[in-house]
XYZ file of C-alpha atoms in Angstrom:
544
model
C 57.558 116.563 16.891
C 56.682 114.064 18.732
C 52.959 114.017 17.808
C 53.839 115.242 14.613
C 55.478 111.623 14.074
C 53.006 109.848 15.699
C 49.892 110.916 12.559
C 52.694 110.073 10.370
C 52.797 106.561 11.799
C 49.512 106.579 11.588
C 48.735 107.156 8.663
C 51.150 105.464 7.328
C 49.552 102.072 9.549
C 46.270 102.869 8.073
C 47.277 102.797 4.651
C 49.388 99.969 4.684
C 46.650 97.793 6.485
C 44.933 99.127 3.040
C 46.897 97.572 0.670
C 46.229 93.944 2.767
C 41.878 94.925 2.076
C 42.038 96.110 5.446
C 39.750 98.953 5.030
C 39.376 102.528 7.776
C 35.691 101.851 7.886
C 36.352 98.074 9.698
C 38.886 99.994 11.844
C 36.015 102.326 12.656
C 34.077 99.562 13.713
C 36.542 97.141 15.228
C 38.225 99.208 17.786
C 34.775 102.199 18.284
C 36.523 105.254 17.274
C 35.162 107.192 14.828
C 35.811 107.804 10.911
C 36.142 111.250 11.478
C 38.483 110.224 14.472
C 40.729 108.822 12.364
C 40.569 111.196 9.720
C 41.464 113.168 11.526
C 44.616 111.172 13.177
C 46.236 111.280 10.417
C 45.928 114.686 8.733
C 47.918 116.258 12.271
C 45.087 117.708 12.679
C 44.770 115.874 17.009
C 46.077 113.134 18.139
C 44.694 110.018 19.983
C 44.427 109.329 23.584
C 45.887 107.429 25.316
C 42.729 105.440 24.887
C 42.783 105.244 21.338
C 46.219 104.330 20.821
C 46.309 101.632 22.921
C 43.708 100.248 20.500
C 45.170 100.989 17.678
C 48.445 99.242 18.883
C 46.676 96.010 20.198
C 44.642 96.211 16.251
C 48.041 95.953 15.350
C 48.248 93.130 16.931
C 45.798 91.515 16.315
C 46.596 92.736 12.534
C 50.009 90.588 12.604
C 48.349 87.634 14.284
C 45.822 87.195 12.293
C 47.383 87.347 9.030
C 50.701 85.399 10.584
C 48.617 82.411 11.065
C 46.359 83.015 8.053
C 49.064 83.721 5.008
C 52.707 85.380 6.215
C 52.677 88.510 5.468
C 55.412 90.146 2.972
C 58.620 92.300 4.079
C 56.767 95.594 3.000
C 53.660 94.965 4.811
C 54.763 93.221 7.699
C 57.469 95.816 8.485
C 55.820 98.470 8.374
C 53.023 96.995 11.260
C 55.981 96.213 13.607
C 57.352 99.698 13.091
C 53.499 101.104 13.752
C 53.532 99.097 17.063
C 57.154 99.689 18.679
C 56.963 103.215 17.948
C 52.964 103.664 19.522
C 54.499 101.386 22.602
C 57.597 104.155 23.362
C 55.057 106.882 22.825
C 52.302 104.915 25.310
C 55.897 104.839 28.372
C 56.713 108.216 27.795
C 52.417 109.295 28.099
C 51.823 111.155 31.155
C 49.539 108.737 33.107
C 46.766 109.949 35.807
C 49.321 110.975 38.437
C 51.787 112.112 36.671
C 49.241 114.627 34.738
C 48.122 115.657 38.389
C 51.759 115.764 39.689
C 52.691 118.508 36.760
C 50.192 120.603 36.975
C 51.267 120.801 40.776
C 54.813 120.710 39.907
C 54.094 124.347 37.506
C 51.856 126.047 40.917
C 54.794 124.815 43.471
C 55.805 127.989 43.923
C 51.880 129.137 44.892
C 51.812 128.320 48.828
C 48.085 128.046 48.182
C 48.346 126.200 45.364
C 48.026 122.397 46.460
C 43.952 123.542 48.294
C 42.862 124.964 45.717
C 43.924 121.589 42.883
C 43.401 120.043 45.046
C 39.920 119.643 45.078
C 39.306 120.144 41.657
C 41.487 117.960 40.062
C 39.860 115.208 43.250
C 36.697 115.944 41.358
C 37.723 116.315 37.815
C 36.236 119.918 37.487
C 39.273 120.508 35.805
C 38.578 118.712 31.473
C 41.890 120.709 30.198
C 45.248 122.454 31.775
C 47.085 124.495 29.807
C 50.811 126.172 30.803
C 51.073 129.611 29.121
C 54.595 130.181 30.324
C 55.543 126.817 28.379
C 53.043 126.582 25.528
C 52.221 123.456 26.642
C 49.042 121.565 27.823
C 47.013 117.814 28.278
C 43.594 116.952 28.436
C 42.682 114.914 31.424
C 39.599 112.228 31.652
C 37.069 111.869 33.790
C 34.937 109.329 34.677
C 32.008 108.689 35.232
C 31.317 108.544 38.943
C 34.399 109.902 41.517
C 36.388 107.093 43.443
C 34.931 106.490 46.843
C 37.490 107.097 47.854
C 37.861 110.320 47.121
C 34.334 110.631 48.873
C 35.313 109.540 52.190
C 38.808 112.211 51.989
C 35.516 114.447 52.254
C 33.556 113.227 54.486
C 34.736 115.862 56.873
C 32.172 118.085 54.830
C 29.872 116.293 54.221
C 28.778 115.762 57.498
C 29.214 119.678 58.172
C 26.909 120.470 54.966
C 24.442 117.118 55.885
C 23.584 118.701 59.292
C 23.898 122.719 58.484
C 20.912 121.379 55.870
C 19.030 119.100 58.711
C 19.049 122.546 61.260
C 17.727 124.571 58.143
C 14.267 122.658 57.484
C 13.798 122.255 61.173
C 14.484 126.460 60.967
C 12.191 127.168 58.920
C 10.011 124.575 58.736
C 8.250 125.912 61.416
C 7.564 129.636 58.784
C 4.564 130.141 57.494
C 4.351 131.935 54.088
C 3.518 135.800 56.271
C 6.655 135.191 58.424
C 8.298 135.137 55.041
C 7.299 137.856 53.991
C 7.548 139.571 57.182
C 11.320 138.489 57.046
C 12.010 140.735 54.058
C 10.999 137.800 51.367
C 9.785 138.886 47.826
C 5.878 137.205 48.334
C 6.800 134.663 45.189
C 9.361 133.571 46.692
C 7.521 132.951 50.228
C 5.129 130.643 48.568
C 7.521 128.888 46.504
C 10.184 128.824 49.256
C 6.994 127.489 51.225
C 5.483 124.317 49.019
C 8.830 122.896 48.658
C 9.651 122.755 52.369
C 8.427 120.024 54.809
C 6.449 120.348 57.800
C 5.125 119.324 60.036
C 1.191 118.707 58.582
C 2.880 116.423 55.723
C 3.259 113.393 57.884
C 0.575 111.503 59.311
C 2.071 110.649 62.749
C 1.058 110.211 65.900
C 4.597 110.891 68.044
C 5.987 114.446 68.129
C 8.432 114.750 65.622
C 11.851 116.151 67.216
C 12.821 116.862 63.360
C 11.088 117.261 60.751
C 14.306 117.499 58.424
C 15.231 114.017 59.149
C 11.904 111.853 58.676
C 11.410 114.199 55.650
C 15.560 112.134 54.390
C 14.581 109.296 55.935
C 10.879 109.226 53.230
C 12.821 110.440 50.574
C 15.608 108.559 50.873
C 13.976 104.858 51.057
C 16.423 104.422 54.523
C 16.247 104.063 58.273
C 15.934 107.477 60.863
C 18.921 105.012 62.969
C 21.364 106.026 58.997
C 19.876 109.996 58.920
C 21.213 109.864 62.106
C 24.067 107.750 61.850
C 25.204 110.528 58.506
C 24.797 113.167 61.006
C 27.348 111.605 63.257
C 29.898 110.619 61.060
C 29.064 107.449 61.846
C 28.892 106.492 58.626
C 29.037 107.339 55.332
C 26.507 107.309 51.776
C 26.697 104.599 49.489
C 27.058 105.949 45.933
C 23.396 105.880 44.765
C 21.836 107.725 47.916
C 24.651 110.141 47.864
C 23.425 110.512 43.628
C 19.932 110.358 44.749
C 20.541 113.234 48.001
C 21.509 115.556 45.625
C 18.587 114.647 43.304
C 15.767 115.629 45.397
C 17.821 119.374 46.938
C 18.335 119.714 42.318
C 22.169 119.345 43.066
C 24.613 119.323 40.847
C 28.272 117.827 39.973
C 30.125 115.814 41.286
C 31.940 117.715 44.374
C 28.378 118.939 45.739
C 28.076 118.373 49.433
C 31.898 117.251 49.941
C 34.295 119.404 47.797
C 33.108 123.014 49.645
C 30.708 124.391 52.407
C 27.303 125.501 51.541
C 26.107 128.630 52.651
C 22.419 129.929 53.338
C 21.578 131.456 49.919
C 23.319 127.620 48.583
C 20.563 125.775 50.991
C 17.683 128.267 50.793
C 17.795 128.304 46.238
C 17.724 123.876 47.406
C 13.877 124.398 47.957
C 14.004 127.716 45.102
C 13.932 126.110 41.710
C 12.595 129.492 40.101
C 16.104 130.638 41.525
C 18.302 127.583 40.069
C 16.259 127.893 36.450
C 17.178 131.608 36.566
C 21.122 131.199 37.410
C 20.826 128.024 35.000
C 20.160 130.780 31.814
C 21.609 133.696 33.090
C 24.721 131.533 32.399
C 23.630 130.901 29.089
C 23.700 133.819 28.020
C 26.976 134.822 29.760
C 28.055 131.838 27.149
C 26.436 133.308 24.708
C 26.914 136.710 25.013
C 31.060 136.198 25.216
C 30.879 134.595 21.826
C 29.264 136.909 19.639
C 32.169 139.200 21.097
C 33.992 136.656 19.848
C 32.566 136.722 16.769
C 32.039 140.851 16.704
C 36.499 140.979 17.365
C 36.670 138.832 14.904
C 34.702 140.884 12.556
C 35.951 143.500 13.365
C 39.042 142.490 12.695
C 39.025 141.558 8.974
C 35.796 142.768 7.398
C 36.190 146.702 9.029
C 36.697 148.058 6.089
C 33.175 146.772 4.826
C 31.151 150.022 4.921
C 28.881 148.470 5.971
C 30.877 146.722 9.619
C 32.392 149.577 9.727
C 29.351 151.807 10.136
C 28.525 149.298 13.237
C 31.281 149.785 14.639
C 31.278 153.440 14.702
C 27.530 153.133 16.301
C 28.889 151.000 19.001
C 31.466 153.602 20.172
C 29.014 156.007 20.274
C 27.094 153.967 22.288
C 29.246 154.056 24.918
C 28.578 155.820 28.039
C 32.320 154.844 28.834
C 35.100 153.095 27.384
C 36.625 151.650 29.515
C 38.019 148.389 28.576
C 40.939 147.463 25.937
C 38.488 147.507 22.892
C 35.162 149.087 21.768
C 33.580 145.317 21.958
C 34.560 144.309 25.278
C 33.433 148.278 26.183
C 30.222 147.441 24.611
C 29.289 144.103 26.247
C 31.158 144.232 29.578
C 28.405 147.536 29.873
C 25.325 145.705 28.230
C 26.204 143.463 30.788
C 26.598 145.950 33.539
C 23.385 147.369 32.222
C 21.187 144.493 31.960
C 22.825 142.320 34.695
C 24.787 142.838 37.740
C 22.441 146.605 38.266
C 19.170 144.089 38.983
C 21.273 142.486 41.704
C 22.202 145.689 43.715
C 19.495 146.069 46.509
C 21.840 148.016 48.856
C 22.177 151.884 49.213
C 26.171 151.429 49.669
C 26.486 148.808 46.804
C 28.001 151.639 45.088
C 31.393 151.105 47.243
C 31.802 147.711 46.826
C 31.206 147.829 42.779
C 32.484 151.370 41.358
C 31.368 150.044 37.919
C 28.107 150.000 38.380
C 28.431 154.101 39.435
C 27.355 155.272 36.017
C 24.258 153.301 35.700
C 23.087 153.059 39.648
C 22.160 156.883 38.809
C 20.569 155.767 35.698
C 16.538 157.325 35.187
C 14.976 153.964 34.471
C 13.893 155.767 31.179
C 16.872 156.930 29.926
C 18.023 152.886 31.180
C 16.039 151.170 29.199
C 16.242 152.864 26.404
C 19.664 152.986 25.966
C 19.693 148.332 26.857
C 16.852 148.666 23.685
C 19.213 150.917 21.782
C 22.551 147.850 22.025
C 19.812 144.790 21.810
C 19.065 146.829 18.263
C 23.297 146.807 17.669
C 23.609 143.248 18.833
C 20.887 142.301 16.138
C 23.322 143.887 13.784
C 26.471 141.576 14.779
C 24.789 137.974 13.930
C 23.787 138.246 10.388
C 24.340 136.069 7.298
C 25.284 139.234 5.217
C 28.288 139.085 8.734
C 28.795 135.219 8.817
C 29.325 136.141 4.100
C 31.827 137.915 4.485
C 34.343 136.357 7.222
C 33.662 133.145 4.825
C 34.849 135.105 2.406
C 38.018 136.040 4.629
C 37.812 131.875 5.210
C 38.436 130.401 1.778
C 40.666 133.624 1.305
C 42.868 133.675 4.380
C 42.718 131.309 6.689
C 44.108 127.745 7.535
C 42.246 124.165 8.576
C 41.859 124.734 12.552
C 41.442 128.414 12.026
C 38.250 127.484 9.554
C 36.951 124.591 11.448
C 36.880 127.139 14.930
C 34.744 129.821 13.219
C 32.559 127.257 11.287
C 31.944 126.648 15.723
C 31.543 129.704 16.386
C 29.222 130.087 13.584
C 26.720 126.364 14.520
C 27.252 127.473 17.514
C 25.317 131.019 17.388
C 23.023 129.879 15.325
C 21.442 127.712 18.010
C 22.024 130.674 20.029
C 24.097 128.646 22.229
C 27.571 129.811 23.232
C 31.222 127.815 23.792
C 31.472 125.736 27.431
C 33.900 126.997 28.753
C 35.065 130.272 27.330
C 38.779 130.421 28.763
C 39.503 128.170 25.673
C 38.967 130.621 23.283
C 42.346 131.997 24.081
C 43.654 128.749 24.949
C 42.616 126.085 21.881
C 44.665 126.481 18.928
C 41.239 127.013 16.316
C 40.872 130.317 18.702
C 43.714 131.053 19.650
C 44.191 131.478 15.574
C 41.213 133.726 15.268
C 42.098 136.535 17.332
C 43.041 137.489 20.738
C 42.226 139.887 22.030
C 45.381 141.510 24.197
C 46.321 144.742 24.062
C 50.014 146.563 23.697
C 50.847 149.361 24.921
C 53.733 151.073 21.857
C 56.878 150.447 24.968
C 55.512 146.336 24.646
C 56.663 147.032 21.386
C 59.684 148.436 21.364
C 60.686 145.801 23.566
C 58.493 143.192 21.755
C 60.461 144.316 18.236
C 63.601 144.211 19.505
C 63.611 140.327 21.161
C 62.256 139.636 17.796
C 65.120 141.279 16.520
C 67.068 139.358 18.775
C 66.185 136.097 17.809
C 66.783 136.259 14.763
C 70.535 137.242 15.355
C 70.627 133.139 16.961
C 71.952 131.047 14.515
C 68.764 128.434 15.571
C 66.560 130.891 14.706
C 68.348 132.170 11.763
C 69.096 128.235 10.174
C 64.890 127.394 11.231
C 64.303 130.472 8.537
C 66.422 129.232 6.355
C 65.072 126.085 5.702
C 61.524 126.834 5.423
C 60.559 126.712 9.142
C 60.993 122.816 9.016
C 61.611 121.303 12.235
C 63.547 118.308 11.055
C 66.597 116.322 12.889
C 65.833 119.035 16.058
C 66.350 118.360 19.324
C 63.304 118.968 22.115
C 65.601 121.361 23.406
C 65.894 123.171 20.139
C 61.756 123.401 19.780
C 61.350 124.799 22.480
C 64.278 127.568 21.796
C 61.973 128.376 18.553
C 58.220 128.018 19.623
C 58.325 130.183 22.618
C 59.684 132.560 19.111
C 56.731 131.633 17.274
C 54.816 132.764 20.638
C 56.799 136.061 20.125
C 56.695 136.021 16.010
C 52.767 135.241 15.949
C 51.472 137.380 18.881
C 48.571 135.448 18.994
C 46.922 136.209 16.387
C 46.752 139.765 17.062
C 46.006 141.440 13.376
C 46.969 145.254 15.101
C 50.146 143.998 17.189
C 52.188 142.832 14.080
C 51.303 145.680 11.773
C 52.398 148.000 15.452
C 55.657 145.940 15.263
C 56.134 146.143 11.448
C 56.041 149.611 11.901
C 58.481 149.870 14.904
C 60.840 147.320 13.009
C 60.727 150.247 9.691
C 61.600 152.548 12.028
C 64.336 150.836 13.561
C 65.780 150.520 9.801
C 66.519 153.916 9.812
C 69.003 154.082 12.101
C 70.222 150.867 12.972
C 72.060 148.549 10.573
C 72.127 144.662 9.945
C 70.079 142.959 8.372
C 68.045 141.696 11.326
C 65.012 143.461 10.984
C 64.595 143.094 7.103
C 64.218 139.071 7.904
C 61.778 140.630 10.894
C 59.608 141.900 7.919
C 59.997 139.217 5.449
C 59.074 136.876 8.766
C 55.972 139.165 8.542
C 54.867 138.852 5.388
C 55.376 134.761 5.559
C 53.044 134.411 8.646
C 50.313 135.599 6.682
C 50.055 132.248 4.713
C 48.074 129.999 5.146
C 50.040 127.463 4.117
C 53.200 129.259 6.950
C 51.241 129.023 10.486
C 49.080 125.147 8.634
C 52.811 124.109 9.134
C 54.486 125.783 11.903
C 50.902 124.537 13.690
C 49.965 121.861 12.687
C 53.817 120.178 14.149
């Protein structure tokens, strides 16, 4: 409710200053905020973070100060600006500060004894962009700094010392081996040659004295620091400067603020530092994974909204027929998972006992290469039939008729990414961000669970608060914060994560119950579901 009021206040403020000749473009240039962001804030599509809210507050003060000096502002202009300034001041006081946000996250997980140990480094190294509590339906973004604080780096000094010594030992041990020895140890020839070329060796240094540590000399020259400095890092007597730590990561092809500090290196990670091709392959696999997860999401949306189309129905049937085993909750998830297992996971199972550790791969491990290649080729043909101009056109038609703005934005973003052969950077957000969550959720429910949900919805509708809200056309005006929370809890049940199939099942259950039970609550339930098919109703609820 507070956020909705903030959007209204911003809109009123911008309208007020426009009467004074101050355009939105002028404000955008003065405070360094895009026109698009200002438009989204005033329309309620998003809200400004603390930094941008401070800019708006200071700008309103600047406006009042400037015009008070030149000529007195008339009451009709001055009062709205003062009201905006006071509202933002109060809003900022209530916004969680950076430490408050961390306290909220830890508080939500206080019953989990391992939570602090897991969450602390994630938060320290700013590896979390957005936090969302599924139980409360509340979340917030976390602002990141360009560099990790030196206090944080020193907090994890012990990890750095351990990893630095592991690195030195690893280089010294393997720098003595030639390509033939590596091949004898079981390395493939190409990998052995690449590893040898990227490691330092005695022969690389034109020094008369015997080299006690190739690694120490190599690191000293690469980082342009003294060997004494290297020894101090090994012993933990000193800690590298921010520049030296950055350069250390760079020569080892490491990325991320937590590298060298957040976790301890294992043997495979140390090897990969001297095998750039492995990292390149890994990055490509991750890009492919994100692309196919996004394509999977697009396929689910297509099947939900366009399955009546003969072309789409045929695609779904062919996808179902192609499955060796339908192990998951829906055809799309089974198809994409199975394709991934055959193309990627199967290639990494080298040991004979691989099946015991990966039982889901059993149907594919024993498959001969000819059969496997045939199925993969067939699946690729099916994948090429998913993201086509025709299917995009079908969904765009649905979008114009049935989608609210957030749904349209979510669909447009998915289509734009797939056109560039890219995927959503954080696939978990597909189920959390409203613009994606409103498009499709793959949650499934048994008939027993649906019965429970139906009963819960009917019980909610008997509540005077819900009944009043329902009769007042979903208005949130005049409600307390506790009332709002209760209504939104009800809405999470009613929206059912926008799962269209589940909605139909719930309505069917309600109709069956109406034959046995008396009372208007089930009539209201059916009316509610009819209303929730109207974009204007959904928009009113989710644009609070």
